[in-house]
mmCIF file of C-alpha atoms in Angstrom:
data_model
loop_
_atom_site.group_PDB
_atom_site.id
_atom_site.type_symbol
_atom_site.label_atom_id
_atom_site.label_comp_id
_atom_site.label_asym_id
_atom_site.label_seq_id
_atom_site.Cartn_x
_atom_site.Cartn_y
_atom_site.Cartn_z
ATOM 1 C CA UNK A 1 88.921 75.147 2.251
ATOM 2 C CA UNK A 2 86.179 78.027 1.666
ATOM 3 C CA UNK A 3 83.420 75.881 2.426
ATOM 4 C CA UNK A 4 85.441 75.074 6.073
ATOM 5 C CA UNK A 5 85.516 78.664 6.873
ATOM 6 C CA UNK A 6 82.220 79.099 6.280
ATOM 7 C CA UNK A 7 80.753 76.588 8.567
ATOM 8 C CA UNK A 8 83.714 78.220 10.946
ATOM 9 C CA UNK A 9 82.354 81.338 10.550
ATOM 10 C CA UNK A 10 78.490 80.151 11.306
ATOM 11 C CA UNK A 11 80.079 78.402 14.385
ATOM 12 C CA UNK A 12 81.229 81.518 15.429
ATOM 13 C CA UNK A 13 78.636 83.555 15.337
ATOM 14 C CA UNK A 14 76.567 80.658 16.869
ATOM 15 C CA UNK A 15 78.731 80.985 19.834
ATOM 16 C CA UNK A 16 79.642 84.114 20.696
ATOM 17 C CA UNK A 17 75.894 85.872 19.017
ATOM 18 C CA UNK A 18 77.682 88.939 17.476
ATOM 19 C CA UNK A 19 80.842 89.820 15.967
ATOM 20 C CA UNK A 20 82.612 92.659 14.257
ATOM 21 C CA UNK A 21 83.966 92.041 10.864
ATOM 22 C CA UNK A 22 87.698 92.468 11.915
ATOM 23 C CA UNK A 23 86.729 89.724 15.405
ATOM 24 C CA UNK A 24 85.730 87.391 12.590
ATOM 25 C CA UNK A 25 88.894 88.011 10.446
ATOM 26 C CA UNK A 26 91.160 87.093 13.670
ATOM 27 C CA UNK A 27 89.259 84.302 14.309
ATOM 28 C CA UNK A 28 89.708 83.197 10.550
ATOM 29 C CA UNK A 29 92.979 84.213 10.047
ATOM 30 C CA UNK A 30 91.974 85.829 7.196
ATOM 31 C CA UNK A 31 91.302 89.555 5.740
ATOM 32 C CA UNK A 32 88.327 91.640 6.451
ATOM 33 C CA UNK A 33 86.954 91.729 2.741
ATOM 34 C CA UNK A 34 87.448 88.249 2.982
ATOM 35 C CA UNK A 35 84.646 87.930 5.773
ATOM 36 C CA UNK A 36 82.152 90.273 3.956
ATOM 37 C CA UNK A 37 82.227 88.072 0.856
ATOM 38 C CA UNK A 38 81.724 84.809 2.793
ATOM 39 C CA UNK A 39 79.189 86.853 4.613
ATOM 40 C CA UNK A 40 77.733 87.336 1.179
ATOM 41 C CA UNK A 41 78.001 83.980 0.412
ATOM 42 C CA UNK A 42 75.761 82.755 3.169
ATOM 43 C CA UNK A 43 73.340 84.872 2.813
ATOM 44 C CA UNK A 44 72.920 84.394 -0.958
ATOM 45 C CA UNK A 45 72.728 80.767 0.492
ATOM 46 C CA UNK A 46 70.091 81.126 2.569
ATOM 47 C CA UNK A 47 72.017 81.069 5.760
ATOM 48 C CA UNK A 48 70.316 84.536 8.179
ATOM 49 C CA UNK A 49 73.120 86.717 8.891
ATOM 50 C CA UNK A 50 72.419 90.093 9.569
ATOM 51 C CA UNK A 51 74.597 92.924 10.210
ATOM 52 C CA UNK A 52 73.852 95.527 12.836
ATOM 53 C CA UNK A 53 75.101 99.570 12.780
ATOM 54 C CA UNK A 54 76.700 101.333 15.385
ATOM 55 C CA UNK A 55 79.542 101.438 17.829
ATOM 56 C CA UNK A 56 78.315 97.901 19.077
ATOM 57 C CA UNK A 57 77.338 96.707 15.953
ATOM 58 C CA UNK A 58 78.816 93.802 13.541
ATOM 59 C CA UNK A 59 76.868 90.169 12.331
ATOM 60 C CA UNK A 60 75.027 87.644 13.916
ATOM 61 C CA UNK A 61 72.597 85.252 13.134
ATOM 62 C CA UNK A 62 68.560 85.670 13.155
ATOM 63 C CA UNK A 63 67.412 83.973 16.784
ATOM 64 C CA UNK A 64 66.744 80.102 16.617
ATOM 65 C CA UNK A 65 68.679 78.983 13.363
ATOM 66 C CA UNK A 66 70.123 75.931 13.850
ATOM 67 C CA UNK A 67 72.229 74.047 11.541
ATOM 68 C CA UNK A 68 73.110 70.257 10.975
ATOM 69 C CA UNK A 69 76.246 69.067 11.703
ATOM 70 C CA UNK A 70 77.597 68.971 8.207
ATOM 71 C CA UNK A 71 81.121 70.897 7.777
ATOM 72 C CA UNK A 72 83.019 68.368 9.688
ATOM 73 C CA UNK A 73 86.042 66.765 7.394
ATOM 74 C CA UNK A 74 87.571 63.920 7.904
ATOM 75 C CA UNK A 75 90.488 64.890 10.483
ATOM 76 C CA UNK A 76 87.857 67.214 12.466
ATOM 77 C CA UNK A 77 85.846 63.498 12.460
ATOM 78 C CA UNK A 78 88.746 61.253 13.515
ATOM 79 C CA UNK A 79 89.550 64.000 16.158
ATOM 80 C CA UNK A 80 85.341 63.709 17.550
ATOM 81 C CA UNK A 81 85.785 59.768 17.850
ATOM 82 C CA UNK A 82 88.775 59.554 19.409
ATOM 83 C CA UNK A 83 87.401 61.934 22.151
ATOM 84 C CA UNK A 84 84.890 59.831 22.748
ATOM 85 C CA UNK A 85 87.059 57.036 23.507
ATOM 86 C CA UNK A 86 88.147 58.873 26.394
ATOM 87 C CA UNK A 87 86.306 57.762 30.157
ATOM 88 C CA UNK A 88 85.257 60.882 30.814
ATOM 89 C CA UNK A 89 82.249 60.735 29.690
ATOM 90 C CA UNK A 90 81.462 57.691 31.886
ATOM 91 C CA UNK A 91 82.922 59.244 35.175
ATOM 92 C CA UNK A 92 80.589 62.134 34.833
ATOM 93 C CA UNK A 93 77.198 60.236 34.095
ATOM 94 C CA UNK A 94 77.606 60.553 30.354
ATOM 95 C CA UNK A 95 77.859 57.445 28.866
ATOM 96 C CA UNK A 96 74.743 56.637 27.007
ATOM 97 C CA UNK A 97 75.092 60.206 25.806
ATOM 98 C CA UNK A 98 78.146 60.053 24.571
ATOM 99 C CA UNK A 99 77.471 57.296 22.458
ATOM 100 C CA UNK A 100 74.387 58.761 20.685
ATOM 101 C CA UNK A 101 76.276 62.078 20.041
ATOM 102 C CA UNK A 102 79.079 59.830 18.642
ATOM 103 C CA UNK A 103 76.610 58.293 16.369
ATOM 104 C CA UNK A 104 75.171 61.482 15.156
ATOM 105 C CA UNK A 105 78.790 62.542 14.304
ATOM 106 C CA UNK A 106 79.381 59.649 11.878
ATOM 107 C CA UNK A 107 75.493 59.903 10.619
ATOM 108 C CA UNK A 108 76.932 63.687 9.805
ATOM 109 C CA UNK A 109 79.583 63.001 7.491
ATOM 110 C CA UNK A 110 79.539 62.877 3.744
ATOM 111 C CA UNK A 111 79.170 59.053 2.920
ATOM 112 C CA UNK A 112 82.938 58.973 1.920
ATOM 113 C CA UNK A 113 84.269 59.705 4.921
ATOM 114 C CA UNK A 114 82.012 57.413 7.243
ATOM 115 C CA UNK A 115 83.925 54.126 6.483
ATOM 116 C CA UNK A 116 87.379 55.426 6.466
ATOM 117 C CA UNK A 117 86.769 57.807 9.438
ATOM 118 C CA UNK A 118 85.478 54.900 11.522
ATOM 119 C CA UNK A 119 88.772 52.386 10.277
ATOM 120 C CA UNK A 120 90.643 55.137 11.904
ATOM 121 C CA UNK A 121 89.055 55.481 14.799
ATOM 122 C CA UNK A 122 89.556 51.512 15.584
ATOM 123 C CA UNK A 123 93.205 52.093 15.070
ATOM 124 C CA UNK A 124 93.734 54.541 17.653
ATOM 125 C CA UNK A 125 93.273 53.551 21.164
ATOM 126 C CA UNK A 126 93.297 55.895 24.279
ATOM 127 C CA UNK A 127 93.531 55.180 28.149
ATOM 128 C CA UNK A 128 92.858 51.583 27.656
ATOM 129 C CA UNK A 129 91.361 49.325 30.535
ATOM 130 C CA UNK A 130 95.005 47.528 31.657
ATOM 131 C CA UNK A 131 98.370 48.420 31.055
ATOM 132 C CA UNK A 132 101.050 46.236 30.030
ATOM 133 C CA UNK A 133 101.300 44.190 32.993
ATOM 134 C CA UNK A 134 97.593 43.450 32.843
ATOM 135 C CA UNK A 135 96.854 45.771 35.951
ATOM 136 C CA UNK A 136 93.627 47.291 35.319
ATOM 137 C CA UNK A 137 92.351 50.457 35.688
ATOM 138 C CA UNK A 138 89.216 50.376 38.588
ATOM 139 C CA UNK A 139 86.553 52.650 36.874
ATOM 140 C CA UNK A 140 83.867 53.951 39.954
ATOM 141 C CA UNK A 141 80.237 53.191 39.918
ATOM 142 C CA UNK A 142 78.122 56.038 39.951
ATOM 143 C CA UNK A 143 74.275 56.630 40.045
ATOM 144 C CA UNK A 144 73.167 58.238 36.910
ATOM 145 C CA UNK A 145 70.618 59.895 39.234
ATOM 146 C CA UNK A 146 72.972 61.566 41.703
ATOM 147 C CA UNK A 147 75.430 62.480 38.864
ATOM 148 C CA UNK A 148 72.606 64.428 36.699
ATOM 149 C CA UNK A 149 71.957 66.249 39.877
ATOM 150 C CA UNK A 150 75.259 67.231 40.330
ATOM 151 C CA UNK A 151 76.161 67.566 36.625
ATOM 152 C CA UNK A 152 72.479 69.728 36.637
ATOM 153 C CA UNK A 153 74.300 72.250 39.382
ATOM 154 C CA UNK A 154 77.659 72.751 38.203
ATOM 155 C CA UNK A 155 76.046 73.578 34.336
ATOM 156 C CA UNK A 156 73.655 75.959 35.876
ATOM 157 C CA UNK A 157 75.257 77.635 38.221
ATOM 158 C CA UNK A 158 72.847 76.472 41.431
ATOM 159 C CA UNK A 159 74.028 75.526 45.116
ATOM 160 C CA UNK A 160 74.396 71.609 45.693
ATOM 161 C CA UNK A 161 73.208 69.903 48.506
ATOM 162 C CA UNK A 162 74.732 66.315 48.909
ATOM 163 C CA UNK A 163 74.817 63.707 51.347
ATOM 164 C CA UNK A 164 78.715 62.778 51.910
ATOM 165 C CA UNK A 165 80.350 60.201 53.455
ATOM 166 C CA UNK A 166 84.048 61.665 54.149
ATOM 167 C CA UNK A 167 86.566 58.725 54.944
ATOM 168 C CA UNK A 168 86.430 57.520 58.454
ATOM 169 C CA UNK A 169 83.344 59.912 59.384
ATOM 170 C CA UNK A 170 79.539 59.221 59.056
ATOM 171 C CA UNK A 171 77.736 60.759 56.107
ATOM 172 C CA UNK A 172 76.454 64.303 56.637
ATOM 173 C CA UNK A 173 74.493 66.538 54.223
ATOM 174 C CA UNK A 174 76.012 69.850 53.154
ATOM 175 C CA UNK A 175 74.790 72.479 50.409
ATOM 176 C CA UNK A 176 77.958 73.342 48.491
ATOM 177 C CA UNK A 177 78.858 75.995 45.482
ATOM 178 C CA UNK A 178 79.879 73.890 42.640
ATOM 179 C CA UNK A 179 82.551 75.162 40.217
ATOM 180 C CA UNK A 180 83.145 71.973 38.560
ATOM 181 C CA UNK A 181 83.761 68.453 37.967
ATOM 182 C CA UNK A 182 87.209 66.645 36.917
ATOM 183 C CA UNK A 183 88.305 63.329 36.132
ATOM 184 C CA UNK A 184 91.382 61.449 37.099
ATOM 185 C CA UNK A 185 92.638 58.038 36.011
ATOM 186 C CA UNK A 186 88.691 57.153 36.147
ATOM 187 C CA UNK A 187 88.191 58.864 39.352
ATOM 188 C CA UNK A 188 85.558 61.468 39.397
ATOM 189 C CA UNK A 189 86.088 64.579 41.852
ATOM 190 C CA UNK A 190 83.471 67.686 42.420
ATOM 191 C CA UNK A 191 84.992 71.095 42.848
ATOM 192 C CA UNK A 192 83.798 73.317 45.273
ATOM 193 C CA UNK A 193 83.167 76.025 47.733
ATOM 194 C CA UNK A 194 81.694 75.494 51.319
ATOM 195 C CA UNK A 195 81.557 79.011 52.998
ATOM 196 C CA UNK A 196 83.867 80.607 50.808
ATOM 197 C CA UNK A 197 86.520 77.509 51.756
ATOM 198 C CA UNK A 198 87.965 75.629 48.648
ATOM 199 C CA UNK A 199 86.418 71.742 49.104
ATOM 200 C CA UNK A 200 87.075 68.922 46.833
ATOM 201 C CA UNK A 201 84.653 65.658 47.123
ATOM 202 C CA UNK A 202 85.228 62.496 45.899
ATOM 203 C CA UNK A 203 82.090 61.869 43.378
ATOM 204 C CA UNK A 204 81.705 57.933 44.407
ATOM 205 C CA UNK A 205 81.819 59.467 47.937
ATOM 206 C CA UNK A 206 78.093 61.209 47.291
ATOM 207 C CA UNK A 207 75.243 59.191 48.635
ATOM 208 C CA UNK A 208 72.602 61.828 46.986
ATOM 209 C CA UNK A 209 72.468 65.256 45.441
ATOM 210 C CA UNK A 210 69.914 67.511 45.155
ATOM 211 C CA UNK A 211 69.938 70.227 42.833
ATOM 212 C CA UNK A 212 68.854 73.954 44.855
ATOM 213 C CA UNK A 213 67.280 77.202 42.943
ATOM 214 C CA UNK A 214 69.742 79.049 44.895
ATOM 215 C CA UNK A 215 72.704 80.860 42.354
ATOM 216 C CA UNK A 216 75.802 79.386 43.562
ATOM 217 C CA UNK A 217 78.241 81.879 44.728
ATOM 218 C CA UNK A 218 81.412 81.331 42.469
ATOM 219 C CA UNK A 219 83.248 83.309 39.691
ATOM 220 C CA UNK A 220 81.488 83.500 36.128
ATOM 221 C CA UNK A 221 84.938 82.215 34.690
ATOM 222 C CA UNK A 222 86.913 79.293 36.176
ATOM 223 C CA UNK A 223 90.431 77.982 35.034
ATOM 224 C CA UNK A 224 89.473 74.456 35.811
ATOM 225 C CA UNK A 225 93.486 73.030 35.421
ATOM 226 C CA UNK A 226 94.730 75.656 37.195
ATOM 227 C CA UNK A 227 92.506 75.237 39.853
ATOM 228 C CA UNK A 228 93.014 71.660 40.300
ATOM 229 C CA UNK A 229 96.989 72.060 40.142
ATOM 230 C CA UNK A 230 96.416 74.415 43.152
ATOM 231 C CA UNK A 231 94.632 71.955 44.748
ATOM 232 C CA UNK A 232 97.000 69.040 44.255
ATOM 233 C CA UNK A 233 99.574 71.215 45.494
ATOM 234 C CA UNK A 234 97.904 72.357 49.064
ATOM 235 C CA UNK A 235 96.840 68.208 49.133
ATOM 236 C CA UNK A 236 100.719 67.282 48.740
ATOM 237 C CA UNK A 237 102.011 69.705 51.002
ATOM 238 C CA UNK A 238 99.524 69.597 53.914
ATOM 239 C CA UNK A 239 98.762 67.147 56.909
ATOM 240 C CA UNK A 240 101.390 65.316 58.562
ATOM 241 C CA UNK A 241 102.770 63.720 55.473
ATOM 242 C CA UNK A 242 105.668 61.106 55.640
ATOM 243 C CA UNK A 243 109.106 62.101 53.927
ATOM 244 C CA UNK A 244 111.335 58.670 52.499
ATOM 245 C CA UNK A 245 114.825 58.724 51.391
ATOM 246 C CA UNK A 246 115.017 55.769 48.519
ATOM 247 C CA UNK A 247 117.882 54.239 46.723
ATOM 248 C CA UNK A 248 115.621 52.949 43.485
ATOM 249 C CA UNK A 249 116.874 50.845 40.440
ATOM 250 C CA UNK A 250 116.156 53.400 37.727
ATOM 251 C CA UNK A 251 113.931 51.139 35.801
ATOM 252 C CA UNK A 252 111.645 51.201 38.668
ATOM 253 C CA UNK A 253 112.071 54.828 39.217
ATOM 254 C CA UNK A 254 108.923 56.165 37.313
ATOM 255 C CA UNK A 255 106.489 53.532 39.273
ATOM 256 C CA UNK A 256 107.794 55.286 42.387
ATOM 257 C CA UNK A 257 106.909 58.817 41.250
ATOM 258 C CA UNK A 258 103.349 57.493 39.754
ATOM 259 C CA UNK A 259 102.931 56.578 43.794
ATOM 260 C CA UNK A 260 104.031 59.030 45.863
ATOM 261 C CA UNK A 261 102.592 62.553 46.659
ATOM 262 C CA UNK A 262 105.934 64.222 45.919
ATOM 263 C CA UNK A 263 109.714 64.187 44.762
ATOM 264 C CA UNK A 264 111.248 66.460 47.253
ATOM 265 C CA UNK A 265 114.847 65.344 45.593
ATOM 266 C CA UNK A 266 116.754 63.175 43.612
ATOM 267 C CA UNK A 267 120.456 62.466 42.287
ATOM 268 C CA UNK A 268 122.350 59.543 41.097
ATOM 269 C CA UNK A 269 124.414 57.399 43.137
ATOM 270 C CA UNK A 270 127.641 56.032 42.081
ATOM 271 C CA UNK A 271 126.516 52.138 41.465
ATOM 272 C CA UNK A 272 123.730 53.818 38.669
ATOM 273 C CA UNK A 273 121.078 53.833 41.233
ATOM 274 C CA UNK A 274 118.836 56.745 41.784
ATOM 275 C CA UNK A 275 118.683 58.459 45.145
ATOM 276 C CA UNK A 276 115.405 60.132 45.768
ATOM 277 C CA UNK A 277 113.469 61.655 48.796
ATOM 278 C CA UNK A 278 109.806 61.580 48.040
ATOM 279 C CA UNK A 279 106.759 61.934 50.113
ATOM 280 C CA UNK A 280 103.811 59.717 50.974
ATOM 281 C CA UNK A 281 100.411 60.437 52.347
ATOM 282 C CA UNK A 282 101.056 58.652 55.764
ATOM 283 C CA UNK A 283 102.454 55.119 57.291
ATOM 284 C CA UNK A 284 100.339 52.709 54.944
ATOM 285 C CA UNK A 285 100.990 54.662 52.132
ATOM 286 C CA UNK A 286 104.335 54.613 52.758
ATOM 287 C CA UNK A 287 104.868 51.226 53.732
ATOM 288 C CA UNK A 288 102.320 49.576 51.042
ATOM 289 C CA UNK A 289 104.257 51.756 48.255
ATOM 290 C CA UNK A 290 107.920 50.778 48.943
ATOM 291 C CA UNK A 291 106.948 46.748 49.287
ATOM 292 C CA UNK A 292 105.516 47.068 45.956
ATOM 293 C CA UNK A 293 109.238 47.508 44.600
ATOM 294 C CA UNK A 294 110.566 44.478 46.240
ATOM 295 C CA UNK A 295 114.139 44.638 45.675
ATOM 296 C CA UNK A 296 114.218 46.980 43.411
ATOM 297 C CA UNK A 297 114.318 49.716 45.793
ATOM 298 C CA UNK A 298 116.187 50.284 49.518
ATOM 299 C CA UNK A 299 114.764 52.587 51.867
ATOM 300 C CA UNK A 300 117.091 54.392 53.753
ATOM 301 C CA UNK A 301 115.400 56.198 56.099
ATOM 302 C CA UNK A 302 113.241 56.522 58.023
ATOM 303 C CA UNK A 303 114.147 53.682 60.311
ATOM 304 C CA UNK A 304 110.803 52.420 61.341
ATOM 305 C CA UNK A 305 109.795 52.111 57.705
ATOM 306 C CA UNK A 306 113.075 49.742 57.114
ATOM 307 C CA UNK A 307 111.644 47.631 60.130
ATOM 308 C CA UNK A 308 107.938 47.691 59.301
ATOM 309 C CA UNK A 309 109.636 45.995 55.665
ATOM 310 C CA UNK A 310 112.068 43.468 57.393
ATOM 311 C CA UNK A 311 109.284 42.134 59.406
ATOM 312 C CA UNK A 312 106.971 42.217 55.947
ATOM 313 C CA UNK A 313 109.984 39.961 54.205
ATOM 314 C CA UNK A 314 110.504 37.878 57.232
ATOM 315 C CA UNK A 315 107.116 36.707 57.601
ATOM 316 C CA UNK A 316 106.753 36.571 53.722
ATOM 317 C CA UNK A 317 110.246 33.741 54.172
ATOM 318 C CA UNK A 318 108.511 32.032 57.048
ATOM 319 C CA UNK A 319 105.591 30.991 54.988
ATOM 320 C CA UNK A 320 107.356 29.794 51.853
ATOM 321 C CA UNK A 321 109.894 28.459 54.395
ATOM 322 C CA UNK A 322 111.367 24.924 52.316
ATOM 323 C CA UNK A 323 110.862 21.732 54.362
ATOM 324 C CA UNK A 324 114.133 19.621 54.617
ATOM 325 C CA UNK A 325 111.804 16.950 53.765
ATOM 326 C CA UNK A 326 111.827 18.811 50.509
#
């Protein structure tokens, strides 16, 4: 357990470059004499902490030490692989990467661990490529080149120039402030600023990038989640979205929600069917979502959604029309 907290403790000074005894101890969880003898400890070890005097003061490390990437036990291990099972890696350009650091993780550990840490890892899977009913996830192609650029920007803080083509528009170049990159169901997205206006581009939208010496003008500290709830909000509730009221077989019910933009309400009807209004992005998303549920769901409203369906089904029944031949 001691030798954990140590490495924790060189970690921490790593990151943060000085700390007071008692910002160690909360760290630690542990008591302030507690962090003077493992401050002892490394030292005696060879490890170069120093302390500093004064108001300002506390320990930190001598500049340049560098340590290998040996405290890791076995759960910390399992936790690193699993990670890097994840695909978001790939979406942001980091795929070759990521499986060199992943490498160097299992090189790291003590020689017991390696085989059992690995077993492990094979036995956990996360965000596989199809789902139970074999529909597969579509992963985006990106350019390595234009995704360093980008990834180059958002890292160091620089203004982004990148040539995008916006659906049904012709690509156009525009210098953006980055703030930061998320990943969706393997769909990459840049966050943004354009002019002080929030702007969110679709990463296999960007033809090119080019990374400018220019700071970016954006907040040293970003909530990245909370900033992509607000824009999933403002996406869902703007434009001239399309509002459906849905009588859904509960066992269908969460494949609706997965599709639509919104669940404006819901209750359940008296023959143990669910009745729902939810929202959809506009006519083809509306249309394209509800014939997905076949029978499974009834659309009450609105009307020219019911008839856009009946003609669907009817033409569907003309071609697998039986012959009386037949």
């Amino acid at each position: 357990m001691r030798a954990d907290r140590l490495v924790s403790l060189v970690l921490l000074l790593r990151r943060h470059g000085r700390l007071s005894a008692d910002a160690l101890a909360r760290e630690l969880e542990v008591s302030t004499r507690t962090v003077l003898r493992d401050i002892e400890a490394l030292s005696t070890a060879g490890v170069p902490v120093y302390a500093e005097r004064g108001r300002h003061g506390g320990f930190a490390l001598l500049p340049g030490f560098r340590t290998e990437l040996t405290g890791l036990n076995h759960e910390e291990a399992l936790a690193l692989l699993i990670a890097g099972s994840r695909r978001g890696a790939q979406a942001f350009g980091l795929g070759s990467a990521l499986a060199s650091a992943m490498l160097k993780v299992v090189d790291a550990l003590p020689e017991s661990y390696r085989d059992t840490a690995s077993d492990a890892a094979q036995r956990l899977l996360v965000d596989p490529e199809i789902d139970l009913l074999s529909r597969r996830l579509v992963a985006e192609e990106l350019s390595d080149t234009i995704m360093t650029e980008v990834r180059r920007a958002v890292l160091a803080g620089h203004k982004l120039r990148i040539h995008y083509a916006a659906v049904d528009q012709d690509p156009q170049w525009r210098t953006v402030d980055p703030i930061g990159l998320v990943t969706v169901r393997g769909q990459g997205y840049l966050l943004a600023t354009r002019s002080g206006a929030d702007r969110t581009y679709r990463l296999s939208r960007v033809l090119a990038a080019e990374e400018l010496d220019e700071p970016a003008q954006r907040p040293d500290r970003v909530d990245l989640d909370q900033a992509w709830q607000g824009r999933s909000t403002r996406f869902r509730e703007g434009g001239e979205l399309i509002s459906v009221l849905v009588r859904v077989n509960p066992a269908r019910r969460e494949e609706l929600v997965g599709t639509a933009l919104a669940v404006r309400s819901e209750e359940a009807d008296a023959d143990g069917r669910v009745r729902m209004e939810v929202t959809f992005q506009d006519r083809r998303h509306a249309e394209w979502a509800m014939w997905q549920l076949a029978t499974n769901a009834e659309v009450l409203a609105p009307p020219w959604l019911r008839t856009a369906l009946h003609h669907r089904a009817a033409a569907l029944a003309t071609c697998y029309e039986v012959s009386s031949a037949s």
